[in-house]
């Protein structure tokens, strides 16, 4: 087993790059175009950017909180984290696809499902990180981590993939509603918790 410091530094770098790359999907309007209407026409781009920026930001916050209770790493844990980061770095691509299809209306349903599938995979991999760290009696967790929170955290994190799947399913009814729900779910995680242990356990009690 090794320290998690290098793993955390590498993870922070990937998150920073991924969240920065999102802005590359926003293009400056043509010089001879009327600015107001041109900016309004870009609403799908701005909406997709907002949803993905908040989502990656919340994933980074939760990843940071996760490492507040994980004290050690193994090769297997590091590899799971690398796969998790691989999908995080991929987010700008489905974001741009979603924005483009929301704008032109072509295959927008499939684009939304593609985006939702990416979010669901990220949430699933986040669960994999936690479940591996907490397995075998919490073999990677800090010794001062409260044992009673193990089960609560597992149950809390398990809801993520299910919620993303449910939101993705709404794309078959209305892609725009699905995107708004993705945004609402990201905002939900911005709401403050009453204590760090509540956050670790997936609790969302407001302070």
PDB file of C-alpha atoms in Angstrom, residues 59 62 116 119-127 153-168 182 185 188-189 202:
ATOM      1  CA  UNK A  59     -17.593  15.187  -9.101  1.00  0.00           C
ATOM      2  CA  UNK A  62     -17.046  14.501  -3.996  1.00  0.00           C
ATOM      3  CA  UNK A 116     -26.570  10.486 -19.927  1.00  0.00           C
ATOM      4  CA  UNK A 119     -22.737  10.519 -16.624  1.00  0.00           C
ATOM      5  CA  UNK A 120     -24.100   7.147 -15.474  1.00  0.00           C
ATOM      6  CA  UNK A 121     -20.745   5.492 -16.146  1.00  0.00           C
ATOM      7  CA  UNK A 122     -18.937   8.164 -14.135  1.00  0.00           C
ATOM      8  CA  UNK A 123     -21.296   7.667 -11.202  1.00  0.00           C
ATOM      9  CA  UNK A 124     -20.814   3.902 -11.439  1.00  0.00           C
ATOM     10  CA  UNK A 125     -17.043   4.218 -11.405  1.00  0.00           C
ATOM     11  CA  UNK A 126     -17.234   6.559  -8.426  1.00  0.00           C
ATOM     12  CA  UNK A 127     -19.150   3.808  -6.633  1.00  0.00           C
ATOM     13  CA  UNK A 153     -21.946   6.008   2.418  1.00  0.00           C
ATOM     14  CA  UNK A 154     -22.406   2.900   0.281  1.00  0.00           C
ATOM     15  CA  UNK A 155     -26.169   3.397   0.175  1.00  0.00           C
ATOM     16  CA  UNK A 156     -25.774   7.115  -0.558  1.00  0.00           C
ATOM     17  CA  UNK A 157     -23.367   6.665  -3.447  1.00  0.00           C
ATOM     18  CA  UNK A 158     -25.465   3.871  -4.966  1.00  0.00           C
ATOM     19  CA  UNK A 159     -28.238   6.336  -5.763  1.00  0.00           C
ATOM     20  CA  UNK A 160     -26.051   8.269  -8.225  1.00  0.00           C
ATOM     21  CA  UNK A 161     -26.090   5.788 -11.137  1.00  0.00           C
ATOM     22  CA  UNK A 162     -29.791   5.092 -10.604  1.00  0.00           C
ATOM     23  CA  UNK A 163     -30.676   8.783 -10.720  1.00  0.00           C
ATOM     24  CA  UNK A 164     -28.603   9.333 -13.865  1.00  0.00           C
ATOM     25  CA  UNK A 165     -30.256   6.311 -15.484  1.00  0.00           C
ATOM     26  CA  UNK A 166     -33.701   7.653 -14.613  1.00  0.00           C
ATOM     27  CA  UNK A 167     -32.887  11.096 -15.995  1.00  0.00           C
ATOM     28  CA  UNK A 168     -31.401   9.570 -19.143  1.00  0.00           C
ATOM     29  CA  UNK A 182     -29.181  16.857 -15.317  1.00  0.00           C
ATOM     30  CA  UNK A 185     -29.288  17.157 -10.110  1.00  0.00           C
ATOM     31  CA  UNK A 188     -28.886  19.543  -5.827  1.00  0.00           C
ATOM     32  CA  UNK A 189     -25.347  18.418  -4.959  1.00  0.00           C
ATOM     33  CA  UNK A 202     -24.326  10.834   0.840  1.00  0.00           C
TER      34      UNK A 202
END
